[in-house]
PDB file of C-alpha atoms in Angstrom:
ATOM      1  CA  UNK A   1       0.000   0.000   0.000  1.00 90.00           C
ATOM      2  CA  UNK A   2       1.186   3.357  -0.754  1.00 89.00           C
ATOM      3  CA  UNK A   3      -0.168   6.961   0.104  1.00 88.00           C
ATOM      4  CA  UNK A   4       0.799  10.629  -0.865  1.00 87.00           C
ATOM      5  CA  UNK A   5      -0.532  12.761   1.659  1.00 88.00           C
ATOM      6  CA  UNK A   6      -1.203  16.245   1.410  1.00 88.00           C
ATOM      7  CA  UNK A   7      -1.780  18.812   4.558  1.00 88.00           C
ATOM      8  CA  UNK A   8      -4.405  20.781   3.135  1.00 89.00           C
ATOM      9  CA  UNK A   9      -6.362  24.261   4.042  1.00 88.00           C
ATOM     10  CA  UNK A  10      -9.594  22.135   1.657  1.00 87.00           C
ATOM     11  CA  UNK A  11      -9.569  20.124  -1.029  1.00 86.00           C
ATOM     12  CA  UNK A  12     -12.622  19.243  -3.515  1.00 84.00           C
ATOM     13  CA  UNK A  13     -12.996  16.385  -6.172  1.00 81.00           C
ATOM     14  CA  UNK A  14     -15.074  17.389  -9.248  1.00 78.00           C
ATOM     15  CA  UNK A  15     -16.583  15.329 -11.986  1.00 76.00           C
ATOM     16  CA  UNK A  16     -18.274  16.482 -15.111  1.00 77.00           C
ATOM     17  CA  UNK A  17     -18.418  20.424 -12.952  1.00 78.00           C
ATOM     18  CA  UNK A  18     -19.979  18.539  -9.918  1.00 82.00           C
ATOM     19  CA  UNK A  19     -17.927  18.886  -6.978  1.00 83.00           C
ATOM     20  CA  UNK A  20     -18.358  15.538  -5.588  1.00 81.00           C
ATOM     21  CA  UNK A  21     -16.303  15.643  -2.176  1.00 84.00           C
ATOM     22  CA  UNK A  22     -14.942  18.420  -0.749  1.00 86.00           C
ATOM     23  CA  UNK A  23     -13.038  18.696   2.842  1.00 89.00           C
ATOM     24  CA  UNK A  24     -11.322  21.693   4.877  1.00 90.00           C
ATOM     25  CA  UNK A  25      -8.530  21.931   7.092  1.00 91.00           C
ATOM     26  CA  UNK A  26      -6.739  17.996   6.607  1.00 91.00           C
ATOM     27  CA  UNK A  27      -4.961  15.583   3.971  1.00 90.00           C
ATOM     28  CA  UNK A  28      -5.735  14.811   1.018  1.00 89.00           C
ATOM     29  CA  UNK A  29      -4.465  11.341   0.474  1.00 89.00           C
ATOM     30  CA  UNK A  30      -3.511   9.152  -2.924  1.00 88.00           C
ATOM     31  CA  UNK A  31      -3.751   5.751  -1.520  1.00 90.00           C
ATOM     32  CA  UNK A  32      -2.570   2.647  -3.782  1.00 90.00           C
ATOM     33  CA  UNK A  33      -3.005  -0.532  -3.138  1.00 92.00           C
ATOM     34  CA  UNK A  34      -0.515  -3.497  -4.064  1.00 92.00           C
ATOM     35  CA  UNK A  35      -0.364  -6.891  -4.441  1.00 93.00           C
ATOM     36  CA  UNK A  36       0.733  -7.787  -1.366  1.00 92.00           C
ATOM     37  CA  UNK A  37      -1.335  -5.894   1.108  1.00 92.00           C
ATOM     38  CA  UNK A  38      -4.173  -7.439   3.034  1.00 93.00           C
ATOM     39  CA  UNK A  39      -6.546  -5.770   6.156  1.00 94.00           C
ATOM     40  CA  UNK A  40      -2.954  -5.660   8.091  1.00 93.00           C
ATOM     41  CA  UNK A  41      -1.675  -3.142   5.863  1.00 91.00           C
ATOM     42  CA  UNK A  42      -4.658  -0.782   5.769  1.00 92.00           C
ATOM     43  CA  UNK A  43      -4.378  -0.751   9.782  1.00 92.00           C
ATOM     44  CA  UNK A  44      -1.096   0.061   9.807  1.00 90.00           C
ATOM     45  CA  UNK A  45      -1.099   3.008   7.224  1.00 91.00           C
ATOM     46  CA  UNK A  46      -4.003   4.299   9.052  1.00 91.00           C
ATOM     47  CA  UNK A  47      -2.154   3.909  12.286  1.00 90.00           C
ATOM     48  CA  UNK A  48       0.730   6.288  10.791  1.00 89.00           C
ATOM     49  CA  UNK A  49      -1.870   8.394   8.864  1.00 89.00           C
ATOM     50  CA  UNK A  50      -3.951   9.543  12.055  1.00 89.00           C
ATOM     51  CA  UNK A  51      -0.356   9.577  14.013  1.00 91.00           C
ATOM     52  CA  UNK A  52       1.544  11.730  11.750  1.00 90.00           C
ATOM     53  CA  UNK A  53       2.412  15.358  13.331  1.00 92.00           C
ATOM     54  CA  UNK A  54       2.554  17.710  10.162  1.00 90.00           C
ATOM     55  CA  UNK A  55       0.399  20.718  11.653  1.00 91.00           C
ATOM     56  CA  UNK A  56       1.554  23.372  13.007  1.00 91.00           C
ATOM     57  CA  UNK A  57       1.354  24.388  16.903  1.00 94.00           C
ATOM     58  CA  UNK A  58       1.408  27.845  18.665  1.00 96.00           C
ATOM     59  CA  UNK A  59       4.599  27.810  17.946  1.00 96.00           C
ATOM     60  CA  UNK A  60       5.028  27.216  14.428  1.00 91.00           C
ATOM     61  CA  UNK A  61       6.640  24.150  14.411  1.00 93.00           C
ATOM     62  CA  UNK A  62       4.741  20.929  12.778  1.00 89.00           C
ATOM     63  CA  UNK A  63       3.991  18.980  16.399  1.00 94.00           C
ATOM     64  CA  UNK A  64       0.022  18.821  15.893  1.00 95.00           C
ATOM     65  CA  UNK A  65      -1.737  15.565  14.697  1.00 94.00           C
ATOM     66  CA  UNK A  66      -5.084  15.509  12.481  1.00 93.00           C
ATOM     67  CA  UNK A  67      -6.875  14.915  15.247  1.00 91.00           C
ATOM     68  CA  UNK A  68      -5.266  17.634  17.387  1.00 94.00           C
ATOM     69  CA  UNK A  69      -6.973  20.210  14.556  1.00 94.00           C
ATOM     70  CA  UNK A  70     -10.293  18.392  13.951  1.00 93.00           C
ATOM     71  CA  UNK A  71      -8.943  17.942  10.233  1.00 93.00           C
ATOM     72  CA  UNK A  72     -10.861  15.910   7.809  1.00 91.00           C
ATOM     73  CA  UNK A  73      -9.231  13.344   5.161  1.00 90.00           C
ATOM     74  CA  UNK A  74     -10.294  13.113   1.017  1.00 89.00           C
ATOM     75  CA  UNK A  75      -9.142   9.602   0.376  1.00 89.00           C
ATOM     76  CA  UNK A  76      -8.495   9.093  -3.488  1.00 87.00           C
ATOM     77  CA  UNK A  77      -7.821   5.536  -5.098  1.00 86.00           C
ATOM     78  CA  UNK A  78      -4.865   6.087  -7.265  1.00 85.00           C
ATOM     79  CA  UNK A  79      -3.247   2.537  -8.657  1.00 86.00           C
ATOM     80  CA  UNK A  80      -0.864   4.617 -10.388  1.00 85.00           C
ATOM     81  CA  UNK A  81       1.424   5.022  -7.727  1.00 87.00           C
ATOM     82  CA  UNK A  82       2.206   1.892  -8.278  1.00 87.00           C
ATOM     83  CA  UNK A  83       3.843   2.695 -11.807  1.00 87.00           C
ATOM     84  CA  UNK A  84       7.060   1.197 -13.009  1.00 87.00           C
ATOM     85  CA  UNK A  85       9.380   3.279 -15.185  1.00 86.00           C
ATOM     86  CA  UNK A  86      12.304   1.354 -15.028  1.00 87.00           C
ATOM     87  CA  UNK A  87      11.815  -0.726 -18.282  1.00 88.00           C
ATOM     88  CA  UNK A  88      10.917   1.604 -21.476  1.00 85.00           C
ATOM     89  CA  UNK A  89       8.810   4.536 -22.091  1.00 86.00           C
ATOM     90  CA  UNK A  90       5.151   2.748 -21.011  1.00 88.00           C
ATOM     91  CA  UNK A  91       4.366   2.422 -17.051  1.00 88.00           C
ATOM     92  CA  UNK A  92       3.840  -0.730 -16.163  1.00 89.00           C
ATOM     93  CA  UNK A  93       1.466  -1.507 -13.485  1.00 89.00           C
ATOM     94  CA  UNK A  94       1.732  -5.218 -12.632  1.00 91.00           C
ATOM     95  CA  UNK A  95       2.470  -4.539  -8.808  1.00 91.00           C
ATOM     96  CA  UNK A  96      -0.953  -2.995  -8.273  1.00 91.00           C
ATOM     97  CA  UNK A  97      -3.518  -5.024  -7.060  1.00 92.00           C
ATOM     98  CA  UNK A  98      -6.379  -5.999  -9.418  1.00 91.00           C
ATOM     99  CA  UNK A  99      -9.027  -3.049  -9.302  1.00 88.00           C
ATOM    100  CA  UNK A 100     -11.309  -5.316  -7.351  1.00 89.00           C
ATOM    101  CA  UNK A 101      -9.784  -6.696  -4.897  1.00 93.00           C
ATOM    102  CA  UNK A 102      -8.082  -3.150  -4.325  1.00 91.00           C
ATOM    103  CA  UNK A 103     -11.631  -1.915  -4.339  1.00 89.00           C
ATOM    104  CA  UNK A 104     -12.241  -4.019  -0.729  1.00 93.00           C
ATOM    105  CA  UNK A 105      -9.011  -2.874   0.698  1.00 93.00           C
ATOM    106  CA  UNK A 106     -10.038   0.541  -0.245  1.00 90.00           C
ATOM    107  CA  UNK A 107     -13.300   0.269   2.044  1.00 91.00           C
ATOM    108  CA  UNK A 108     -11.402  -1.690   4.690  1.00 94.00           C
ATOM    109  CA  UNK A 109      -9.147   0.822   4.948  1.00 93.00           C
ATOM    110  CA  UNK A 110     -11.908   3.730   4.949  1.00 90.00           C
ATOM    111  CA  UNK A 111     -14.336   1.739   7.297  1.00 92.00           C
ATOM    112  CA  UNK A 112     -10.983   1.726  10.006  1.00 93.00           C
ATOM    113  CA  UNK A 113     -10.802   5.461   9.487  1.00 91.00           C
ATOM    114  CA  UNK A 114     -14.362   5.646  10.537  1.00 89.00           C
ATOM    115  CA  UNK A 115     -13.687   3.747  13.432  1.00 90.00           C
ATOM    116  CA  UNK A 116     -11.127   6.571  14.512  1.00 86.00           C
ATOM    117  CA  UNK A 117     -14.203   8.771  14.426  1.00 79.00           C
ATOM    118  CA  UNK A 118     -12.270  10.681  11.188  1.00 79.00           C
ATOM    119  CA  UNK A 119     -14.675  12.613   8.742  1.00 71.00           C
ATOM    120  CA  UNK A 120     -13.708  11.336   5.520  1.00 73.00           C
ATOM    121  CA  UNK A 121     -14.507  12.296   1.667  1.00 70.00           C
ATOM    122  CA  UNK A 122     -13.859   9.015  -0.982  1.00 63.00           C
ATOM    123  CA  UNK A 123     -13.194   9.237  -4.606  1.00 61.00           C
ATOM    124  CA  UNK A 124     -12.712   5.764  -6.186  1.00 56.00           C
ATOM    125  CA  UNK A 125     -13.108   7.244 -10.300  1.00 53.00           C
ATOM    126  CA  UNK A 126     -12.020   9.447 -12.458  1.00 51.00           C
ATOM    127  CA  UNK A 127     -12.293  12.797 -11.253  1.00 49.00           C
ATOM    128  CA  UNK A 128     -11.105  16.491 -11.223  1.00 53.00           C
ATOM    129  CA  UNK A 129      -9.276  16.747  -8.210  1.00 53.00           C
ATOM    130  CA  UNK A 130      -8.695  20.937  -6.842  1.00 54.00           C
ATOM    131  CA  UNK A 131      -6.549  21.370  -3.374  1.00 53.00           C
ATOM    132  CA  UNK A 132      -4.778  24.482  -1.561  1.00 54.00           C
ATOM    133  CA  UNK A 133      -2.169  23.116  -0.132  1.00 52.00           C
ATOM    134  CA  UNK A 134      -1.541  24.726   3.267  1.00 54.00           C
ATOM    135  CA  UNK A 135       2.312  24.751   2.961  1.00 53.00           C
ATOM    136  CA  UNK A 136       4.220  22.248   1.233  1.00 53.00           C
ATOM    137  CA  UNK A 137       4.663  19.311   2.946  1.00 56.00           C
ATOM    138  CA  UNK A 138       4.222  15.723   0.870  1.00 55.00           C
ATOM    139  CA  UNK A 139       4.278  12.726   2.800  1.00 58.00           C
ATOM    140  CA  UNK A 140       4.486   9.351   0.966  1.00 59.00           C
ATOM    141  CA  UNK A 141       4.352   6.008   2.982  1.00 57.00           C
ATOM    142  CA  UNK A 142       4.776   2.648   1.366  1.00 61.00           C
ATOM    143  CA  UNK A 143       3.793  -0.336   3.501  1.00 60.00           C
ATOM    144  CA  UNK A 144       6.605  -2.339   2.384  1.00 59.00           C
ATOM    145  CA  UNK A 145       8.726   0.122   4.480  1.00 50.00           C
ATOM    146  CA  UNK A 146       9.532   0.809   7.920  1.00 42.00           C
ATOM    147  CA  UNK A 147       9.200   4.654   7.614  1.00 48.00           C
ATOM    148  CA  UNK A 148       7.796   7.795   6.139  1.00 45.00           C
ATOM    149  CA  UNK A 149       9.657  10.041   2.963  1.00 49.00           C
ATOM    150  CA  UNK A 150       8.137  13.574   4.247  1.00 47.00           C
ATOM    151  CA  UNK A 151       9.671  16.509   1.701  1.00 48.00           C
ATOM    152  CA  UNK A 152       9.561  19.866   3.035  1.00 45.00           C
ATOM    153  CA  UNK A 153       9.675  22.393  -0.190  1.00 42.00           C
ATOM    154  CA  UNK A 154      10.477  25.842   0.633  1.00 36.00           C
TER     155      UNK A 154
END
């Protein structure tokens, strides 16, 4: 499983001019889903998700959870994260998991944000996707890894 998460000020999906799902202060996040994840996966992303500290305090410095600032999540199925470059010109997409089985991780791994009491949006098709990103902070997280890549771009 992999996610891109965005800290956001809102974020809104849109298709054919209908805004669809819209959130305020919280991430938006691009969650893949591979071949090798099961139900363990999605509770450990969401662990990290709901854990991570990437708002700012009093203070200015990035020490405050989601939960901490009531923020919401827009959760967007993206199986292109799981892309492969390294042979050609063409992505190749073989490590993503089959669109429905990923489909039932997807909603596993949404229903366990409910659980955390988390207001969530869900986009699961093609769709226009607007943000303002609140500063620029990019999180990804792959479950096949022990840690976070957060890039801070000033």
């Amino acid at each position: 499983m992999k996610a891109v998460v965005q800290r956001v000020t809102n974020a809104s999906v849109t298709v054919d001019g209908e805004v669809i799902s819209e959130i305020g202060k919280g991430y938006l996040v691009l969650l893949g889903v591979g071949k090798e994840d099961d139900e363990q996966t999605c509770e450990r992303i969401v662990k990290k998700l709901i854990g991570l500290r990437i708002f700012e305090d009093s203070e200015g410095k990035t020490n405050l959870s989601l939960g901490q600032v009531d923020g919401s999540l827009l959760i967007v199925s993206q199986f292109t994260l799981y892309a492969d470059t390294k042979k050609g010109r063409r992505p190749s997409y073989v490590e993503a998991l089959n669109p429905e089985e990923a489909k039932k991780l997807y909603e596993i791994f949404n229903e366990k944000l409910r659980e955390k009491n988390l207001t969530i949006g869900l986009i699961s098709h093609l769709a226009e996707m607007k943000n303002r990103i609140a500063c620029k902070i990019i999180v990804t997280q792959a479950s096949e890894t022990s840690g976070s890549t957060v890039k801070i771009v000033k």
